[in-house]
CSV table of C-alpha atoms in Angstrom, one decimal:
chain,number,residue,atom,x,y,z
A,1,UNK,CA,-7.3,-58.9,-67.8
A,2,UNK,CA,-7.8,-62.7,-68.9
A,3,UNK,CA,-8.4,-63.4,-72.4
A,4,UNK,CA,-10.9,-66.0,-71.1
A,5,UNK,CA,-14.4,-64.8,-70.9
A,6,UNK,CA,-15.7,-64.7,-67.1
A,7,UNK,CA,-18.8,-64.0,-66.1
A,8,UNK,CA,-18.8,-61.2,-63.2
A,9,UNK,CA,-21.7,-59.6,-61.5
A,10,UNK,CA,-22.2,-55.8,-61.4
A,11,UNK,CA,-24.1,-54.8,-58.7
A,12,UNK,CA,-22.2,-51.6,-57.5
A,13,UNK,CA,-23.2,-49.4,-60.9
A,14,UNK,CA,-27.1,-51.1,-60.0
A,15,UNK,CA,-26.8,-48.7,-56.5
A,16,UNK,CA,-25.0,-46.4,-57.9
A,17,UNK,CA,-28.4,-45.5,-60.1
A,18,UNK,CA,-30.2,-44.8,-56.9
A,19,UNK,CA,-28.1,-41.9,-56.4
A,20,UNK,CA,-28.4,-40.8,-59.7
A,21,UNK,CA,-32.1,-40.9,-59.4
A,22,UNK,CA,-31.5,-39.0,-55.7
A,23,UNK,CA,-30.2,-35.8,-57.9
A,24,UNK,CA,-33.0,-35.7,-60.0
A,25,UNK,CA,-35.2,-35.8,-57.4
A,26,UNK,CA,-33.6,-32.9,-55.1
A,27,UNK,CA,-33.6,-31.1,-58.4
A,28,UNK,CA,-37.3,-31.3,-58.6
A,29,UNK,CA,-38.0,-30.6,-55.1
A,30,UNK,CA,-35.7,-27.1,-55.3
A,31,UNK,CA,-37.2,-26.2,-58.4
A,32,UNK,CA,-41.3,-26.8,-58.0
A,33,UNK,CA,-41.2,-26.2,-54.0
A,34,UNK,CA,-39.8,-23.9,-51.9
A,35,UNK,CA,-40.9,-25.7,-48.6
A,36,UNK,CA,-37.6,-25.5,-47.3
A,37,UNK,CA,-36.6,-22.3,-45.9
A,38,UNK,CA,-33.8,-20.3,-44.5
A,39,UNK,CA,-30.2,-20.3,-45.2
A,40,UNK,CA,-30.9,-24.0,-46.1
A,41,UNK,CA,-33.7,-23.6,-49.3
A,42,UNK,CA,-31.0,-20.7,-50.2
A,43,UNK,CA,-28.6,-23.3,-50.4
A,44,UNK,CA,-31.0,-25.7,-51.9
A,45,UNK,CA,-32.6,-23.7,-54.4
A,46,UNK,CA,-28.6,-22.5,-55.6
A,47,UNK,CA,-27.3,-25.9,-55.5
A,48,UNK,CA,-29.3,-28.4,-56.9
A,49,UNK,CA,-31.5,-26.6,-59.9
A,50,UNK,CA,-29.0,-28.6,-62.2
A,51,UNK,CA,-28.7,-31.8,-60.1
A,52,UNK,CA,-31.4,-33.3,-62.3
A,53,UNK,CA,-30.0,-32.8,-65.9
A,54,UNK,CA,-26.9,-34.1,-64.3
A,55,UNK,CA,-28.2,-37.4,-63.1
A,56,UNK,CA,-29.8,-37.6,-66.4
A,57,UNK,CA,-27.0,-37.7,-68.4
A,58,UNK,CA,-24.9,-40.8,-65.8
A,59,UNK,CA,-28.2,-42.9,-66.7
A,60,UNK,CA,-27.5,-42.2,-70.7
A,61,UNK,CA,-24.3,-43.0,-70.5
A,62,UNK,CA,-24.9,-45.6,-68.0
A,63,UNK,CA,-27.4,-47.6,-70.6
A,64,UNK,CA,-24.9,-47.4,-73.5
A,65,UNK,CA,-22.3,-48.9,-70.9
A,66,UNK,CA,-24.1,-51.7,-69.7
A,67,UNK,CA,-25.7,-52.9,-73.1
A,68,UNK,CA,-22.2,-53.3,-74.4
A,69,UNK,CA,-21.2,-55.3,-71.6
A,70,UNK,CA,-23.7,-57.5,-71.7
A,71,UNK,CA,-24.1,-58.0,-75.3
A,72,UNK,CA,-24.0,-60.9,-76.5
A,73,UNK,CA,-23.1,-62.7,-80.6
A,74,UNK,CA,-26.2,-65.0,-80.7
A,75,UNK,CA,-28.9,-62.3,-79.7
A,76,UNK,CA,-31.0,-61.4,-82.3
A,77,UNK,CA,-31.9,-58.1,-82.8
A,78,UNK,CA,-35.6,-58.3,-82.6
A,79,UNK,CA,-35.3,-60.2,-79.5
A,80,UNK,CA,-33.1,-57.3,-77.9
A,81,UNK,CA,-35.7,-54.3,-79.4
A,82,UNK,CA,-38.4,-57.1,-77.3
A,83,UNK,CA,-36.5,-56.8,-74.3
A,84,UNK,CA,-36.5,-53.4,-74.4
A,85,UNK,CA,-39.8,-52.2,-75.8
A,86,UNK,CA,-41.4,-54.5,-72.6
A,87,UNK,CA,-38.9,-53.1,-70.1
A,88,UNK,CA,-40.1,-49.5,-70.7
A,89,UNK,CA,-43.7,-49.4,-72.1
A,90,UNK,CA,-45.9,-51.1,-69.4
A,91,UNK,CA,-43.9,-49.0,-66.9
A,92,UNK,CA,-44.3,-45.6,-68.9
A,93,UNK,CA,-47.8,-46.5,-70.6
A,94,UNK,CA,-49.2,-46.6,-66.7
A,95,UNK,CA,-47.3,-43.4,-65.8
A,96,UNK,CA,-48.7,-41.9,-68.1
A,97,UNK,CA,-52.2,-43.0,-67.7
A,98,UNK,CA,-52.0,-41.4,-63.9
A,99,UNK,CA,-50.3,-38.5,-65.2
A,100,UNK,CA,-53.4,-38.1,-67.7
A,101,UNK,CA,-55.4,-38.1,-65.1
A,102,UNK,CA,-54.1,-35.6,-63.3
A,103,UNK,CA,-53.5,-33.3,-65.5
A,104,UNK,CA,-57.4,-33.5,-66.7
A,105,UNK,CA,-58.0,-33.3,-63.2
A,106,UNK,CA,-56.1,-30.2,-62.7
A,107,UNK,CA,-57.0,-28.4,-65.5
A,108,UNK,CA,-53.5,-28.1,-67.4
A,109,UNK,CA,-53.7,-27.3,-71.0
A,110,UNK,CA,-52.7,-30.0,-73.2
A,111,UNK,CA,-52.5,-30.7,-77.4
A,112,UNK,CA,-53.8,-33.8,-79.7
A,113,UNK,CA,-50.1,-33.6,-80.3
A,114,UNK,CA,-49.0,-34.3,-76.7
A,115,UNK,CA,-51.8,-37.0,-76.6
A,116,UNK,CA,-50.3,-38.8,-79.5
A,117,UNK,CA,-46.5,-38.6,-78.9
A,118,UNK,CA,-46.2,-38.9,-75.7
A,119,UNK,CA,-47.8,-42.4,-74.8
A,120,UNK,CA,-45.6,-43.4,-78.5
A,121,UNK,CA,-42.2,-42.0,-76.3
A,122,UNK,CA,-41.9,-39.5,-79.7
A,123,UNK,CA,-42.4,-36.5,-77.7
A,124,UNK,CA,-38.8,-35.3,-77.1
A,125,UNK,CA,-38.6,-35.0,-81.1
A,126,UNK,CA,-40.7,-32.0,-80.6
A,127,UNK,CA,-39.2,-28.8,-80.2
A,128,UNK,CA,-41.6,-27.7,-77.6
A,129,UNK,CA,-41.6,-27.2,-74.0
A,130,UNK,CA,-45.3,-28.2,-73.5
A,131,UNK,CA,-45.0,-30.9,-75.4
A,132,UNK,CA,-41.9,-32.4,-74.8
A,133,UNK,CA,-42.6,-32.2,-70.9
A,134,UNK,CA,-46.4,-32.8,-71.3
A,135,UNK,CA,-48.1,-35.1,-68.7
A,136,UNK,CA,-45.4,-36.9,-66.7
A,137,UNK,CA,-42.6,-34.6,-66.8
A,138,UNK,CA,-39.6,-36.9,-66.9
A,139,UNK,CA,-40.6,-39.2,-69.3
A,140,UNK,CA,-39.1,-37.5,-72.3
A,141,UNK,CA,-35.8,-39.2,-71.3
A,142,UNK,CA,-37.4,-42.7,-72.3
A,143,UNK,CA,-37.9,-41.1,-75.9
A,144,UNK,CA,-34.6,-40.2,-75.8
A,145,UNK,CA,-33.5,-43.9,-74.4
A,146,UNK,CA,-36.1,-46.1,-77.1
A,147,UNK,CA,-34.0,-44.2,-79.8
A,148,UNK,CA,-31.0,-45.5,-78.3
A,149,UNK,CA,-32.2,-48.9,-78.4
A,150,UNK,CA,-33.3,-48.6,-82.2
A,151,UNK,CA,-30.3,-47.5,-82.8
A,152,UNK,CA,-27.6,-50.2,-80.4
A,153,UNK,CA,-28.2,-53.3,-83.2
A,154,UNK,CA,-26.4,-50.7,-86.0
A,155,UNK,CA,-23.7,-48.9,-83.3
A,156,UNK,CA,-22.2,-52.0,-81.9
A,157,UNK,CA,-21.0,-53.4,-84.7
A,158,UNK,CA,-19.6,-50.3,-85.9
A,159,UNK,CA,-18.1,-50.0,-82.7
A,160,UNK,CA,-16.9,-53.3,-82.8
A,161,UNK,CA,-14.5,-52.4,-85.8
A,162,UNK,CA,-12.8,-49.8,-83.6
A,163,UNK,CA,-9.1,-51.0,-82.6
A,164,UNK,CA,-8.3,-51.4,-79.7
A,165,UNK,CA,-5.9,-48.5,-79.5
A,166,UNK,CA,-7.7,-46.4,-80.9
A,167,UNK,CA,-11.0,-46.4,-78.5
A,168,UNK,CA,-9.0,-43.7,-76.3
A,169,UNK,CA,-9.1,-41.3,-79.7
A,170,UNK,CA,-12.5,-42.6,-80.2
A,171,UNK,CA,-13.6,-41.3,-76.7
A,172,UNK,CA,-12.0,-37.8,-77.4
A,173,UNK,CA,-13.4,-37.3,-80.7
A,174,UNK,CA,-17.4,-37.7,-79.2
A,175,UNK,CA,-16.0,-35.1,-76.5
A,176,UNK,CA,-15.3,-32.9,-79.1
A,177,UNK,CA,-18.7,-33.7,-81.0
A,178,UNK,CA,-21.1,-33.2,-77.8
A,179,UNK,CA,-19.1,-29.8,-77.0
A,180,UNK,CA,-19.7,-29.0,-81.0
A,181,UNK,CA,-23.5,-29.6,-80.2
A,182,UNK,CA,-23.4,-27.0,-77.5
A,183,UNK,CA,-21.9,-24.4,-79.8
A,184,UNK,CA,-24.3,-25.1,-82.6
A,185,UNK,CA,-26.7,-24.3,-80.2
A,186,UNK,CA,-24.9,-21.2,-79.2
A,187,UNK,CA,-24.9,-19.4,-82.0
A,188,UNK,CA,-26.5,-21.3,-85.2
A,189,UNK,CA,-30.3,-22.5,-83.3
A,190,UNK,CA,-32.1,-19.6,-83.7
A,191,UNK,CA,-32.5,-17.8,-80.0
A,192,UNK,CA,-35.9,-16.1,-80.5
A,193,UNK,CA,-38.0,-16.2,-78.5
A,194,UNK,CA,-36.7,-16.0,-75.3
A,195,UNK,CA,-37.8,-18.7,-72.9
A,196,UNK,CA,-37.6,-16.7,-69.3
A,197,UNK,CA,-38.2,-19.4,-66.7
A,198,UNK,CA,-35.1,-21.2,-68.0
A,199,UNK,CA,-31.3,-20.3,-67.0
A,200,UNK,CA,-31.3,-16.4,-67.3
A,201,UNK,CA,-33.7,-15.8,-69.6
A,202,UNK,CA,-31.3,-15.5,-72.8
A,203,UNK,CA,-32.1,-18.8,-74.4
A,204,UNK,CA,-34.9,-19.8,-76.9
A,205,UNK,CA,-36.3,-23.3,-75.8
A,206,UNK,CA,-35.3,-24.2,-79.8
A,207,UNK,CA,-31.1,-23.9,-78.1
A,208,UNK,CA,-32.4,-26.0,-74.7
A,209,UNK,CA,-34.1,-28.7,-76.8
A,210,UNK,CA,-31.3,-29.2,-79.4
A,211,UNK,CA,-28.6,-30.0,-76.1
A,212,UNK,CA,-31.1,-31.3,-73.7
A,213,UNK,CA,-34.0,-33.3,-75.3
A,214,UNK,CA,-33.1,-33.8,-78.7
A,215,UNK,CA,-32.1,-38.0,-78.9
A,216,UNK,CA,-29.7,-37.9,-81.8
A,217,UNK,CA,-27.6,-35.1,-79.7
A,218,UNK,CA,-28.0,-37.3,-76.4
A,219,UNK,CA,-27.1,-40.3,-78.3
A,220,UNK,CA,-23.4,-39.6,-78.3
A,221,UNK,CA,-23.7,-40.1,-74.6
A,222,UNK,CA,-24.6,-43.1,-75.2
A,223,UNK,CA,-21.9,-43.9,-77.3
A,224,UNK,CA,-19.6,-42.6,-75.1
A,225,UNK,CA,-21.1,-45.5,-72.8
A,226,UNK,CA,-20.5,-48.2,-75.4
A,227,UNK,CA,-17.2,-46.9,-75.7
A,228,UNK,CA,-16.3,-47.0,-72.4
A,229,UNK,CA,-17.0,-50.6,-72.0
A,230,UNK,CA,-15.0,-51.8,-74.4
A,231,UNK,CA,-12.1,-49.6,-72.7
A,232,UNK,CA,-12.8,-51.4,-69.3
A,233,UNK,CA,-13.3,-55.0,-71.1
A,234,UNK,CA,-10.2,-54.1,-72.9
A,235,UNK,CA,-8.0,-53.6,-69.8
A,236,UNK,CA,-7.3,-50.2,-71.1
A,237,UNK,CA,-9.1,-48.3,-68.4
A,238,UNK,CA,-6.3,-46.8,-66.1
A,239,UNK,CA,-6.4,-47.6,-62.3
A,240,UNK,CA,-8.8,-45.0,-60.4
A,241,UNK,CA,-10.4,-46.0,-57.4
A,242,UNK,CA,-14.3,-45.9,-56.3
A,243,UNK,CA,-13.1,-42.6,-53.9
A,244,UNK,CA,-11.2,-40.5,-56.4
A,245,UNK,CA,-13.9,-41.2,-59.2
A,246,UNK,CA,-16.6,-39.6,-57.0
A,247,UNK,CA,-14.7,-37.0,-56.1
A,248,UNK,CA,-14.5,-36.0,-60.1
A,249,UNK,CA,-18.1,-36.5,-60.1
A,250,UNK,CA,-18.7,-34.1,-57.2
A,251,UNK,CA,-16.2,-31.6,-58.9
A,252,UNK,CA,-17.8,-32.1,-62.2
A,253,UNK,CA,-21.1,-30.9,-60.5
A,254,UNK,CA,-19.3,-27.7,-59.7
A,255,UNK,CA,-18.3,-27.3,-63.5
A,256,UNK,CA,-22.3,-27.6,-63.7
A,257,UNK,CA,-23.1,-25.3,-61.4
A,258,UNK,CA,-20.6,-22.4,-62.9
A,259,UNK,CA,-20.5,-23.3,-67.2
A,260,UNK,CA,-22.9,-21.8,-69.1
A,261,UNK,CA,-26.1,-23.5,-69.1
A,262,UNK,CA,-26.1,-24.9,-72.7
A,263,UNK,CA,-22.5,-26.4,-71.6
A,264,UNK,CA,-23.7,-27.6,-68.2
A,265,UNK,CA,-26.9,-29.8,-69.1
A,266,UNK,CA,-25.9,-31.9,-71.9
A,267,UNK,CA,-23.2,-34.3,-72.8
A,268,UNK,CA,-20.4,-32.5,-71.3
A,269,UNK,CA,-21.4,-32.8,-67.8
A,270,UNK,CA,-22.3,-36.3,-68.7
A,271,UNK,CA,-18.5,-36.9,-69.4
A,272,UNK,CA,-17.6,-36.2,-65.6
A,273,UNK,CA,-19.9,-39.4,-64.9
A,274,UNK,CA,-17.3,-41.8,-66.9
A,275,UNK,CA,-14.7,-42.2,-64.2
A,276,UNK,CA,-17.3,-43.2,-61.5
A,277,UNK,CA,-18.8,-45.9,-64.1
A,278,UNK,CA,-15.4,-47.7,-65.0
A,279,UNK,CA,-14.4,-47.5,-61.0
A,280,UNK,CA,-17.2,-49.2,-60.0
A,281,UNK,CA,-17.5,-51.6,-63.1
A,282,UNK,CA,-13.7,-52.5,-62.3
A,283,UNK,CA,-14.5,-52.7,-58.5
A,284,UNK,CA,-16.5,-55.4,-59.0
A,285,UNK,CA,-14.8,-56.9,-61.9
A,286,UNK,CA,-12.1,-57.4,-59.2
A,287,UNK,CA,-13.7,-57.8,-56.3
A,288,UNK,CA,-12.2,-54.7,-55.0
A,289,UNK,CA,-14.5,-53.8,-51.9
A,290,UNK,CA,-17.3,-51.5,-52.9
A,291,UNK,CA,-20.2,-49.8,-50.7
A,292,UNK,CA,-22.4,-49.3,-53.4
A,293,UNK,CA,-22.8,-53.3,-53.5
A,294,UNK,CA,-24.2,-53.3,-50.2
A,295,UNK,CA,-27.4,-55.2,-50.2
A,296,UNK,CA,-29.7,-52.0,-49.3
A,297,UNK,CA,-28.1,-50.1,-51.8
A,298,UNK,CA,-28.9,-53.1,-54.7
A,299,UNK,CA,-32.3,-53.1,-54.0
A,300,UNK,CA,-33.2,-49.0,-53.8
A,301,UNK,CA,-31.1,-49.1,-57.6
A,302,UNK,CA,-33.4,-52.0,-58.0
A,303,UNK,CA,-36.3,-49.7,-57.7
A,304,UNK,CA,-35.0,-46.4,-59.6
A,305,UNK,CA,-36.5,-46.9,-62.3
A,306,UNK,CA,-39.7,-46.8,-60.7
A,307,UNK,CA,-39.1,-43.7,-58.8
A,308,UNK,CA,-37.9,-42.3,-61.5
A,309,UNK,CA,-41.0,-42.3,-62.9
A,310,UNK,CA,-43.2,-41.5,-60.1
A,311,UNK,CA,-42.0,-39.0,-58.2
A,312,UNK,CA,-42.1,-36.2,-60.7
A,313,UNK,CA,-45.6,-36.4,-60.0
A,314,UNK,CA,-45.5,-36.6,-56.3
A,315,UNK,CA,-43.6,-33.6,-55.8
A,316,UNK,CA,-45.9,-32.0,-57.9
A,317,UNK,CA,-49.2,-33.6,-56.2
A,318,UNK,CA,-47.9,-32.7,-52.7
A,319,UNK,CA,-46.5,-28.8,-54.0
A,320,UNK,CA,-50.5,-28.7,-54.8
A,321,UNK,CA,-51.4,-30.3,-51.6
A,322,UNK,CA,-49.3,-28.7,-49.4
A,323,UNK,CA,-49.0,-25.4,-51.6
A,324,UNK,CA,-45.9,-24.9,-53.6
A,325,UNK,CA,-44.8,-21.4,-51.5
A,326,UNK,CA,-45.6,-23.1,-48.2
A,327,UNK,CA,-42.1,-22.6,-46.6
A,328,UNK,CA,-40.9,-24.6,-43.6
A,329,UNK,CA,-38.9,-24.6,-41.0
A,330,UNK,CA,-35.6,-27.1,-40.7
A,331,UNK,CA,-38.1,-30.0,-38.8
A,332,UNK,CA,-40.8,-29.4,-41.2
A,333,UNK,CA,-39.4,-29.5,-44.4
A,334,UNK,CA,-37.5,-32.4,-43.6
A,335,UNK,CA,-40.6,-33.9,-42.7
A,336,UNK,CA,-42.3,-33.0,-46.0
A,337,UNK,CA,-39.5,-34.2,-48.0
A,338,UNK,CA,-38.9,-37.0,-46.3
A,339,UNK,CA,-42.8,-37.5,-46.7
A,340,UNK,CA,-42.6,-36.9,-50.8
A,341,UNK,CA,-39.8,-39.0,-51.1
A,342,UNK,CA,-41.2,-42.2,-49.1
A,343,UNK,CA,-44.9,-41.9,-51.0
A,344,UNK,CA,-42.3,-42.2,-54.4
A,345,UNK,CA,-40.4,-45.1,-52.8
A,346,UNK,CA,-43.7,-47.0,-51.7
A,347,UNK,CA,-45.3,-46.1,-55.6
A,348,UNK,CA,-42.0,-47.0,-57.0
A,349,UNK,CA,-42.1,-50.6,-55.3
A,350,UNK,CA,-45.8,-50.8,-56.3
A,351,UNK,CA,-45.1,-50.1,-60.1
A,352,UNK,CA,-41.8,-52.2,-60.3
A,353,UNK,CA,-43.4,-55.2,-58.5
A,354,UNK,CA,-46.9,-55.3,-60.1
A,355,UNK,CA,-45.7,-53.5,-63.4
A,356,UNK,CA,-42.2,-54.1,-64.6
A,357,UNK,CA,-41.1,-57.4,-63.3
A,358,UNK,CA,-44.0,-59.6,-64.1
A,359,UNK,CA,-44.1,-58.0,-67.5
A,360,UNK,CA,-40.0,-58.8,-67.6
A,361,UNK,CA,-40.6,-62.1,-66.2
A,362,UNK,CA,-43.4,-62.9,-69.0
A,363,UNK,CA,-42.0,-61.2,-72.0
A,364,UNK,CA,-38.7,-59.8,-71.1
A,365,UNK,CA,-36.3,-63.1,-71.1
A,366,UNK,CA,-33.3,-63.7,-73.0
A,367,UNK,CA,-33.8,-67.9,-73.3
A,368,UNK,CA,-32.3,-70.2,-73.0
A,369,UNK,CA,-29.4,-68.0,-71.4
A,370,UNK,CA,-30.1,-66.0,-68.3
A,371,UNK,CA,-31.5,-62.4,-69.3
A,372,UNK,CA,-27.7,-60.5,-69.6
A,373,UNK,CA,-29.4,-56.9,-69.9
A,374,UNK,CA,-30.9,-56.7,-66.4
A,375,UNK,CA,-28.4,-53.8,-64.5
A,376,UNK,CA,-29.2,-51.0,-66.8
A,377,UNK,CA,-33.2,-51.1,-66.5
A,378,UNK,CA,-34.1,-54.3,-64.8
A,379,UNK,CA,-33.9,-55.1,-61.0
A,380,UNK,CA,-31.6,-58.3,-60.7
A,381,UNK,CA,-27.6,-57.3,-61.2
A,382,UNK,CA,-25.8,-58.2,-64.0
A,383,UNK,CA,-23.1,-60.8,-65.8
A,384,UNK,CA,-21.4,-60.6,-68.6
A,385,UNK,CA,-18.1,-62.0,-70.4
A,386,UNK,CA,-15.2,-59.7,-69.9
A,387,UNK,CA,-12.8,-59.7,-72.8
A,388,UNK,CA,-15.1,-61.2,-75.8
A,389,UNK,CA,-14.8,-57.5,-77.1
A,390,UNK,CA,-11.1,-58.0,-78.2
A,391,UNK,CA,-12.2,-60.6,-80.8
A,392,UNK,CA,-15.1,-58.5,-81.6
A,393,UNK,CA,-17.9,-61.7,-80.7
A,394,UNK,CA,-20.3,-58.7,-79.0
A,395,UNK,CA,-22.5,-57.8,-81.8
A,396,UNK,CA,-26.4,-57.6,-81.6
A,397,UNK,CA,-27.6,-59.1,-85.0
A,398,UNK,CA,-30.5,-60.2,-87.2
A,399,UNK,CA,-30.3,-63.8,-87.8
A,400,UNK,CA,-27.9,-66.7,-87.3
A,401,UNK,CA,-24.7,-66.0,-85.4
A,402,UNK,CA,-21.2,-65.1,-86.7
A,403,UNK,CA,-19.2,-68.7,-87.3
C-alpha cells in the first residue's frame, strides 16, 4: 500500500449495511409473527431467531471501522461528538415520539424511568428488559452506539500508539476479552430469576444484558472495528476475497445458531463479521469489482438507517393488524412480508429524507473539508486517506492540531 495518502471511496461496506439491516428484520418477523406457515415458518422460525443480534453486532463493528478510517488530525472533538449527536437524535427523538404513541395507544405498560432514558439513549444502562426495550424496541443499540462516540476522541489515540506489528496481538487479545465477558456472564452475573421467553429459559435477563445491551461490553466491538482499520490501512490485512469472506459470515451464523446463547449474541459472533468488512474495504480500496457497489445496493444502505429504526414498529403494527398467530400460506405470507417490509422501506425514505439529511446538511458538516464520516451512519459513501495511520496523523482531538 502507498505511503501517500489517497482518498478512496467506500461504497461496497454502505450496501453491505442493507443486508445487515435485512437480518434484523427477518429476525423480527420470525420472532413476533408466525404468518408464515408450513415447513417454511419451521424453517424460519429455527433459522433466523438470532439473525438480528447478529446483524447488530457487523453495524458495531462496522461504526468503530469506519470512524477510524475516516478520521482525521485537525477534527476537533466537539465538532466530531456534533456530528454525531445530530446524526442520531433527530432520527431517534422522532422514532420515538411514534413509538410513544403507540404504545399509549395500545395500552403497554411503561415506567417514569423508561420515559426519561429512553428519549436521553441511556436506556441500555438499565438492567431491565422493559426498560431497555421500552417504546421502539431497537433503539437500545443507539445507547450503546452514543457511548461509542463519547468514548472514540480517548480510544483513537490510544490506539494510535499501537505498533504496527503488534495490532494482530491487539486483535486477539479483545477476542479473548469479549469471550471473557461471556463467561463472566456464565457463571459470576447472578442467574436468578429466570427470564423464560429468552433462549431456553436458564438465563436471568441480568446474564443477557451484561453480553447483549450493556455498552462498555459492546464497546470492544467497536474496538475491534478501530483495530481493524488500521490493519487494512496498514497493508497488514491478508488477501481474502469478497466471496470467501461471506462465506465465513454465513458459517459464522451457524456457530450462532449452535453456541450457547450467551456465546452466540455478543462479541463473538461479531468477530465472524471482520473478514467481510476488510474484503469489501480492500475491494474498493483496489478497485477490485464488487456487487455490493452496485448503485441499487448504495442507495438501500443509504436508507438502513432509517429502516432500522422503523420497522421494528411495523412488524409490530401489522402482527396487531393482521393478528400475530394469523398463519399463511407460501403466496400469502410472502405477500404480508413483502407488504411489512415495503411500508418500512417507504417510512425509511420518509424519515431519512425529511429527518436525517436536512438535519446532516444543516448541522452535521465537517467544513471546510467534505463531511469524512458519512458511510457509517450518513447516506453519501465515504473517503478517506489510506496510510496516514502509519505515522499516527488520525487522532480526534480537542484544540489545535498536532505540528
Amino acid at each position: 500500500m502507498t505511503e501517500d495518502p489517497v482518498t478512496r471511496r467506500l461504497p461496497s461496506l454502505t450496501g453491505l449495511r442493507f443486508f445487515a439491516t435485512t437480518l434484523v428484520f427477518a429476525c423480527h418477523i420470525a420472532v413476533i409473527t408466525q404468518f408464515i406457515g408450513g415447513s417454511l415458518g419451521t424453517f424460519v422460525a429455527s433459522a433466523f431467531p438470532l439473525a438480528g443480534p447478529y446483524g447488530v453486532g457487523f453495524f458495531f463493528v462496522l461504526s468503530g471501522f469506519v470512524l477510524t478510517w475516516t478520521a482525521r488530525e485537525s477534527d476537533r472533538t466537539t465538532s466530531f461528538w456534533r456530528r454525531r449527536v445530530v446524526k442520531i437524535y433527530p432520527s431517534h427523538l422522532v422514532t420515538f415520539a411514534l413509538a410513544a404513541v403507540l404504545t399509549v395507544v395500545a395500552g403497554r405498560a411503561t415506567g417514569l424511568l423508561d420515559w426519561v432514558t429512553n428519549p436521553l439513549l441511556l436506556h441500555a444502562w438499565v438492567p431491565s428488559l422493559n426498560t431497555s426495550t421500552s417504546f421502539n424496541g431497537v433503539s437500545w443499540s443507539l445507547s450503546c452506539e452514543l457511548f461509542f462516540y463519547l468514548a472514540f476522541p480517548l480510544l483513537l489515540p490510544l490506539l494510535d500508539r499501537i505498533p504496527v506489528n503488534r495490532l494482530w496481538w491487539t486483535m486477539a487479545a479483545l477476542a479473548v476479552l469479549i469471550a471473557g465477558a461471556a463467561v463472566i456472564a456464565q457463571f459470576l452475573v447472578n442467574d436468578q430469576p429466570r427470564l423464560t421467553i429468552i433462549a431456553d429459559g436458564s438465563l436471568s435477563f441480568g446474564q443477557i444484558w451484561f453480553v447483549y445491551f450493556f455498552p462498555p461490553v459492546r464497546a470492544l466491538e467497536f474496538v475491534v472495528g478501530m483495530t481493524l482499520a488500521r490493519i487494512v490501512l496498514a497493508g497488514r490485512w491478508p488477501r481474502i476475497g469478497l466471496l470467501p469472506a461471506a462465506g465465513i459470515a454465513v458459517a459464522g451464523y451457524g456457530f450462532v445458531l449452535t453456541a450457547p446463547y450467551l456465546f452466540a449474541t455478543g462479541g463473538l459472533a461479531s468477530l465472524w463479521f471482520v473478514p467481510l468488512i476488510a474484503a469489501a474495504a480492500t475491494a474498493d480500496l483496489r478497485n477490485r469489482p464488487s456487487p455490493l457497489r452496485h448503485r441499487a445496493m448504495v442507495r438501500l444502505g443509504e436508507l438502513s438507517f432509517a429502516f432500522y429504526l422503523v420497522h421494528w414498529m411495523v412488524v409490530i403494527a401489522g402482527a396487531q393488524v393482521i393478528g400475530a398467530e394469523t398463519t399463511f400460506g407460501p403466496l400469502g405470507s410472502t405477500a404480508a412480508v413483502a407488504a411489512l417490509f415495503g411500508v418500512a422501506l417507504a417510512l425509511a425514505w420518509a424519515l431519512h429524507q425529511g429527518v436525517e439529511m436536512p438535519m446532516v446538511r444543516r448541522f452535521g458538516r465537517h467544513r471546510p473539508a467534505v463531511e469524512a464520516d458519512r458511510l457509517e451512519l450518513t447516506p453519501d459513501l465515504v473517503s478517506g486517506p489510506t496510510s496516514a495511520v502509519r505515522r499516527s496523523r488520525r487522532t480526534v482531538r480537542s484544540g489545535t492540531p498536532r505540528r
